[in-house]
PDB file of C-alpha atoms in Angstrom:
ATOM      1  CA  UNK A 490     -19.137  29.026  -9.147  1.00 68.00           C
ATOM      2  CA  UNK A 491     -20.111  25.560 -10.313  1.00 74.00           C
ATOM      3  CA  UNK A 492     -20.787  22.357  -8.440  1.00 76.00           C
ATOM      4  CA  UNK A 493     -17.282  21.076  -9.215  1.00 78.00           C
ATOM      5  CA  UNK A 494     -15.815  24.177  -7.524  1.00 83.00           C
ATOM      6  CA  UNK A 495     -17.405  23.454  -4.148  1.00 93.00           C
ATOM      7  CA  UNK A 496     -15.258  22.279  -1.287  1.00 94.00           C
ATOM      8  CA  UNK A 497     -16.394  20.112   1.621  1.00 95.00           C
ATOM      9  CA  UNK A 498     -17.578  23.072   3.721  1.00 96.00           C
ATOM     10  CA  UNK A 499     -19.603  24.610   0.878  1.00 96.00           C
ATOM     11  CA  UNK A 500     -21.306  21.255   0.360  1.00 95.00           C
ATOM     12  CA  UNK A 501     -22.004  20.965   4.099  1.00 97.00           C
ATOM     13  CA  UNK A 502     -23.496  24.466   4.129  1.00 97.00           C
ATOM     14  CA  UNK A 503     -25.794  23.621   1.230  1.00 96.00           C
ATOM     15  CA  UNK A 504     -26.869  20.317   2.798  1.00 95.00           C
ATOM     16  CA  UNK A 505     -27.627  21.878   6.193  1.00 96.00           C
ATOM     17  CA  UNK A 506     -29.567  24.762   4.647  1.00 96.00           C
ATOM     18  CA  UNK A 507     -31.593  22.376   2.490  1.00 95.00           C
ATOM     19  CA  UNK A 508     -32.542  20.445   5.631  1.00 94.00           C
ATOM     20  CA  UNK A 509     -33.403  23.590   7.603  1.00 94.00           C
ATOM     21  CA  UNK A 510     -33.446  26.928   5.825  1.00 94.00           C
ATOM     22  CA  UNK A 511     -34.239  28.662   9.114  1.00 95.00           C
ATOM     23  CA  UNK A 512     -30.845  27.953  10.677  1.00 96.00           C
ATOM     24  CA  UNK A 513     -29.259  31.113  11.998  1.00 97.00           C
ATOM     25  CA  UNK A 514     -25.839  31.966  10.674  1.00 97.00           C
ATOM     26  CA  UNK A 515     -24.371  31.257  14.114  1.00 97.00           C
ATOM     27  CA  UNK A 516     -25.982  27.782  14.200  1.00 98.00           C
ATOM     28  CA  UNK A 517     -24.811  27.022  10.678  1.00 97.00           C
ATOM     29  CA  UNK A 518     -21.285  28.257  11.392  1.00 98.00           C
ATOM     30  CA  UNK A 519     -21.064  25.941  14.403  1.00 97.00           C
ATOM     31  CA  UNK A 520     -22.289  22.948  12.387  1.00 98.00           C
ATOM     32  CA  UNK A 521     -19.634  23.457   9.689  1.00 97.00           C
ATOM     33  CA  UNK A 522     -16.844  24.533  12.085  1.00 97.00           C
ATOM     34  CA  UNK A 523     -16.393  28.061  10.733  1.00 97.00           C
ATOM     35  CA  UNK A 524     -16.499  31.484  12.298  1.00 97.00           C
ATOM     36  CA  UNK A 525     -19.839  33.265  11.766  1.00 97.00           C
ATOM     37  CA  UNK A 526     -18.244  35.844   9.463  1.00 97.00           C
ATOM     38  CA  UNK A 527     -16.532  33.196   7.298  1.00 97.00           C
ATOM     39  CA  UNK A 528     -19.751  31.180   7.153  1.00 98.00           C
ATOM     40  CA  UNK A 529     -21.825  34.207   6.146  1.00 97.00           C
ATOM     41  CA  UNK A 530     -19.288  35.082   3.440  1.00 97.00           C
ATOM     42  CA  UNK A 531     -19.561  31.544   2.002  1.00 96.00           C
ATOM     43  CA  UNK A 532     -23.370  31.586   2.103  1.00 97.00           C
ATOM     44  CA  UNK A 533     -23.442  34.909   0.242  1.00 96.00           C
ATOM     45  CA  UNK A 534     -21.021  33.539  -2.387  1.00 95.00           C
ATOM     46  CA  UNK A 535     -23.206  30.443  -2.838  1.00 95.00           C
ATOM     47  CA  UNK A 536     -26.318  32.603  -3.219  1.00 95.00           C
ATOM     48  CA  UNK A 537     -24.614  34.945  -5.706  1.00 94.00           C
ATOM     49  CA  UNK A 538     -23.290  31.994  -7.723  1.00 93.00           C
ATOM     50  CA  UNK A 539     -26.820  30.972  -8.678  1.00 92.00           C
ATOM     51  CA  UNK A 540     -26.644  27.578  -6.957  1.00 93.00           C
ATOM     52  CA  UNK A 541     -29.221  28.787  -4.421  1.00 93.00           C
ATOM     53  CA  UNK A 542     -32.493  29.637  -6.129  1.00 91.00           C
ATOM     54  CA  UNK A 543     -34.283  30.862  -2.999  1.00 91.00           C
ATOM     55  CA  UNK A 544     -35.628  30.063   0.440  1.00 92.00           C
ATOM     56  CA  UNK A 545     -39.182  28.797   0.797  1.00 90.00           C
ATOM     57  CA  UNK A 546     -41.608  27.640   3.421  1.00 90.00           C
ATOM     58  CA  UNK A 547     -43.257  24.339   2.535  1.00 89.00           C
ATOM     59  CA  UNK A 548     -46.849  23.918   3.647  1.00 92.00           C
ATOM     60  CA  UNK A 549     -48.444  20.560   4.360  1.00 91.00           C
ATOM     61  CA  UNK A 550     -51.077  20.130   1.634  1.00 92.00           C
ATOM     62  CA  UNK A 551     -53.295  17.890   3.774  1.00 92.00           C
ATOM     63  CA  UNK A 552     -53.218  20.372   6.654  1.00 96.00           C
ATOM     64  CA  UNK A 553     -54.335  23.006   4.104  1.00 96.00           C
ATOM     65  CA  UNK A 554     -57.317  20.857   3.126  1.00 96.00           C
ATOM     66  CA  UNK A 555     -55.788  19.542  -0.100  1.00 96.00           C
ATOM     67  CA  UNK A 556     -56.125  15.827   0.563  1.00 95.00           C
ATOM     68  CA  UNK A 557     -55.545  14.585  -2.963  1.00 96.00           C
ATOM     69  CA  UNK A 558     -52.889  14.762  -5.629  1.00 97.00           C
ATOM     70  CA  UNK A 559     -53.064  13.684  -9.242  1.00 98.00           C
ATOM     71  CA  UNK A 560     -50.544  13.445 -12.020  1.00 98.00           C
ATOM     72  CA  UNK A 561     -52.094  14.591 -15.269  1.00 98.00           C
ATOM     73  CA  UNK A 562     -50.687  13.808 -18.700  1.00 98.00           C
ATOM     74  CA  UNK A 563     -51.669  16.443 -21.254  1.00 98.00           C
ATOM     75  CA  UNK A 564     -51.723  16.179 -25.040  1.00 98.00           C
ATOM     76  CA  UNK A 565     -51.869  19.373 -27.074  1.00 98.00           C
ATOM     77  CA  UNK A 566     -53.172  19.946 -30.582  1.00 97.00           C
ATOM     78  CA  UNK A 567     -49.648  20.596 -31.850  1.00 95.00           C
ATOM     79  CA  UNK A 568     -46.039  21.322 -30.941  1.00 92.00           C
ATOM     80  CA  UNK A 569     -45.714  24.828 -32.355  1.00 95.00           C
ATOM     81  CA  UNK A 570     -43.971  27.388 -30.182  1.00 96.00           C
ATOM     82  CA  UNK A 571     -47.087  29.540 -29.959  1.00 97.00           C
ATOM     83  CA  UNK A 572     -49.220  26.614 -28.756  1.00 97.00           C
ATOM     84  CA  UNK A 573     -46.636  25.632 -26.143  1.00 98.00           C
ATOM     85  CA  UNK A 574     -46.184  29.236 -24.986  1.00 98.00           C
ATOM     86  CA  UNK A 575     -49.932  29.856 -24.598  1.00 98.00           C
ATOM     87  CA  UNK A 576     -50.341  26.620 -22.627  1.00 98.00           C
ATOM     88  CA  UNK A 577     -47.390  27.392 -20.340  1.00 98.00           C
ATOM     89  CA  UNK A 578     -48.550  30.962 -19.664  1.00 98.00           C
ATOM     90  CA  UNK A 579     -51.988  29.689 -18.676  1.00 98.00           C
ATOM     91  CA  UNK A 580     -50.604  26.920 -16.441  1.00 98.00           C
ATOM     92  CA  UNK A 581     -48.508  29.424 -14.474  1.00 98.00           C
ATOM     93  CA  UNK A 582     -51.699  31.218 -13.411  1.00 98.00           C
ATOM     94  CA  UNK A 583     -53.447  28.149 -11.926  1.00 98.00           C
ATOM     95  CA  UNK A 584     -52.802  27.544  -8.229  1.00 96.00           C
ATOM     96  CA  UNK A 585     -54.072  23.968  -8.264  1.00 97.00           C
ATOM     97  CA  UNK A 586     -51.274  23.033 -10.665  1.00 98.00           C
ATOM     98  CA  UNK A 587     -48.194  22.614  -8.483  1.00 97.00           C
ATOM     99  CA  UNK A 588     -45.721  21.358 -11.099  1.00 97.00           C
ATOM    100  CA  UNK A 589     -45.606  21.355 -14.893  1.00 98.00           C
ATOM    101  CA  UNK A 590     -43.056  19.542 -17.043  1.00 98.00           C
ATOM    102  CA  UNK A 591     -42.619  19.560 -20.811  1.00 98.00           C
ATOM    103  CA  UNK A 592     -42.123  15.939 -21.891  1.00 98.00           C
ATOM    104  CA  UNK A 593     -40.521  14.030 -24.705  1.00 96.00           C
ATOM    105  CA  UNK A 594     -42.573  11.006 -25.638  1.00 95.00           C
ATOM    106  CA  UNK A 595     -46.231  10.099 -25.920  1.00 96.00           C
ATOM    107  CA  UNK A 596     -47.588  13.092 -23.955  1.00 98.00           C
ATOM    108  CA  UNK A 597     -46.687  16.764 -24.182  1.00 98.00           C
ATOM    109  CA  UNK A 598     -46.832  17.771 -20.497  1.00 98.00           C
ATOM    110  CA  UNK A 599     -47.013  16.243 -17.051  1.00 98.00           C
ATOM    111  CA  UNK A 600     -48.805  18.226 -14.354  1.00 98.00           C
ATOM    112  CA  UNK A 601     -49.066  17.622 -10.621  1.00 98.00           C
ATOM    113  CA  UNK A 602     -52.409  18.858  -9.380  1.00 98.00           C
ATOM    114  CA  UNK A 603     -53.658  19.108  -5.794  1.00 97.00           C
ATOM    115  CA  UNK A 604     -57.324  19.027  -4.840  1.00 98.00           C
ATOM    116  CA  UNK A 605     -59.676  18.888  -1.852  1.00 97.00           C
ATOM    117  CA  UNK A 606     -61.956  15.985  -2.735  1.00 97.00           C
ATOM    118  CA  UNK A 607     -63.542  14.172  -5.677  1.00 97.00           C
ATOM    119  CA  UNK A 608     -65.879  17.075  -6.459  1.00 98.00           C
ATOM    120  CA  UNK A 609     -62.957  19.500  -6.478  1.00 98.00           C
ATOM    121  CA  UNK A 610     -60.975  17.227  -8.794  1.00 98.00           C
ATOM    122  CA  UNK A 611     -63.952  17.044 -11.135  1.00 97.00           C
ATOM    123  CA  UNK A 612     -64.147  20.877 -11.113  1.00 98.00           C
ATOM    124  CA  UNK A 613     -60.433  21.177 -11.882  1.00 98.00           C
ATOM    125  CA  UNK A 614     -60.692  18.601 -14.678  1.00 98.00           C
ATOM    126  CA  UNK A 615     -63.853  20.012 -16.262  1.00 97.00           C
ATOM    127  CA  UNK A 616     -63.420  23.753 -15.707  1.00 98.00           C
ATOM    128  CA  UNK A 617     -59.649  24.165 -15.823  1.00 98.00           C
ATOM    129  CA  UNK A 618     -57.580  21.385 -17.381  1.00 98.00           C
ATOM    130  CA  UNK A 619     -59.732  20.663 -20.415  1.00 98.00           C
ATOM    131  CA  UNK A 620     -60.060  24.404 -21.101  1.00 98.00           C
ATOM    132  CA  UNK A 621     -56.337  25.165 -21.138  1.00 98.00           C
ATOM    133  CA  UNK A 622     -55.114  26.526 -24.509  1.00 98.00           C
ATOM    134  CA  UNK A 623     -54.415  23.795 -27.064  1.00 98.00           C
ATOM    135  CA  UNK A 624     -55.475  20.836 -24.912  1.00 98.00           C
ATOM    136  CA  UNK A 625     -57.002  17.912 -26.800  1.00 98.00           C
ATOM    137  CA  UNK A 626     -56.670  15.209 -24.132  1.00 97.00           C
ATOM    138  CA  UNK A 627     -55.924  14.820 -20.422  1.00 98.00           C
ATOM    139  CA  UNK A 628     -55.163  11.542 -18.681  1.00 97.00           C
ATOM    140  CA  UNK A 629     -55.138  11.641 -14.881  1.00 97.00           C
ATOM    141  CA  UNK A 630     -53.565   9.225 -12.431  1.00 97.00           C
ATOM    142  CA  UNK A 631     -54.525   9.630  -8.769  1.00 97.00           C
ATOM    143  CA  UNK A 632     -52.012   9.090  -6.003  1.00 96.00           C
ATOM    144  CA  UNK A 633     -52.822   6.919  -2.988  1.00 96.00           C
ATOM    145  CA  UNK A 634     -50.035   8.317  -0.793  1.00 92.00           C
ATOM    146  CA  UNK A 635     -46.645   9.938  -1.132  1.00 91.00           C
ATOM    147  CA  UNK A 636     -43.824   7.535  -0.355  1.00 95.00           C
ATOM    148  CA  UNK A 637     -41.094  10.131  -0.894  1.00 94.00           C
ATOM    149  CA  UNK A 638     -41.162  13.834  -1.588  1.00 90.00           C
ATOM    150  CA  UNK A 639     -38.060  15.960  -1.426  1.00 90.00           C
ATOM    151  CA  UNK A 640     -36.560  19.079  -2.856  1.00 90.00           C
ATOM    152  CA  UNK A 641     -33.092  18.272  -1.516  1.00 91.00           C
ATOM    153  CA  UNK A 642     -30.150  17.716  -3.852  1.00 91.00           C
ATOM    154  CA  UNK A 643     -27.384  15.838  -2.051  1.00 88.00           C
ATOM    155  CA  UNK A 644     -24.082  17.628  -2.215  1.00 83.00           C
TER     156      UNK A 644
END
């Protein structure tokens, strides 16, 4: 199933579940005007199609003591597959790195890093980021506040 194959109800189901993944099937069925069995059948088809990658609980970083976020541009010593693979394997093991994107352009990667305070950011920079495989330069930009953060894709 692809996005173009979705009808209005499938799109409604996906939108409602993106807003609240804890909806019961009965609540969801009522919202999209389907019987619970028909709704459950559609949800299972959407999950099996690969459009749904999972269900997750999102924690509030500040409530967890992570009051800061930084975007970090990373330059590696080269673009060889081995260098990229070693860097990416290492990044996946570091909890402070929330997101990692391979870039086209001036920098090789963009990371989103969360931290507790200035001392914690210094620790992450000195002990972690600059010691990642292949790193020759990091350039950090600190956020003042998040204006928008979403994982929702409008259907």
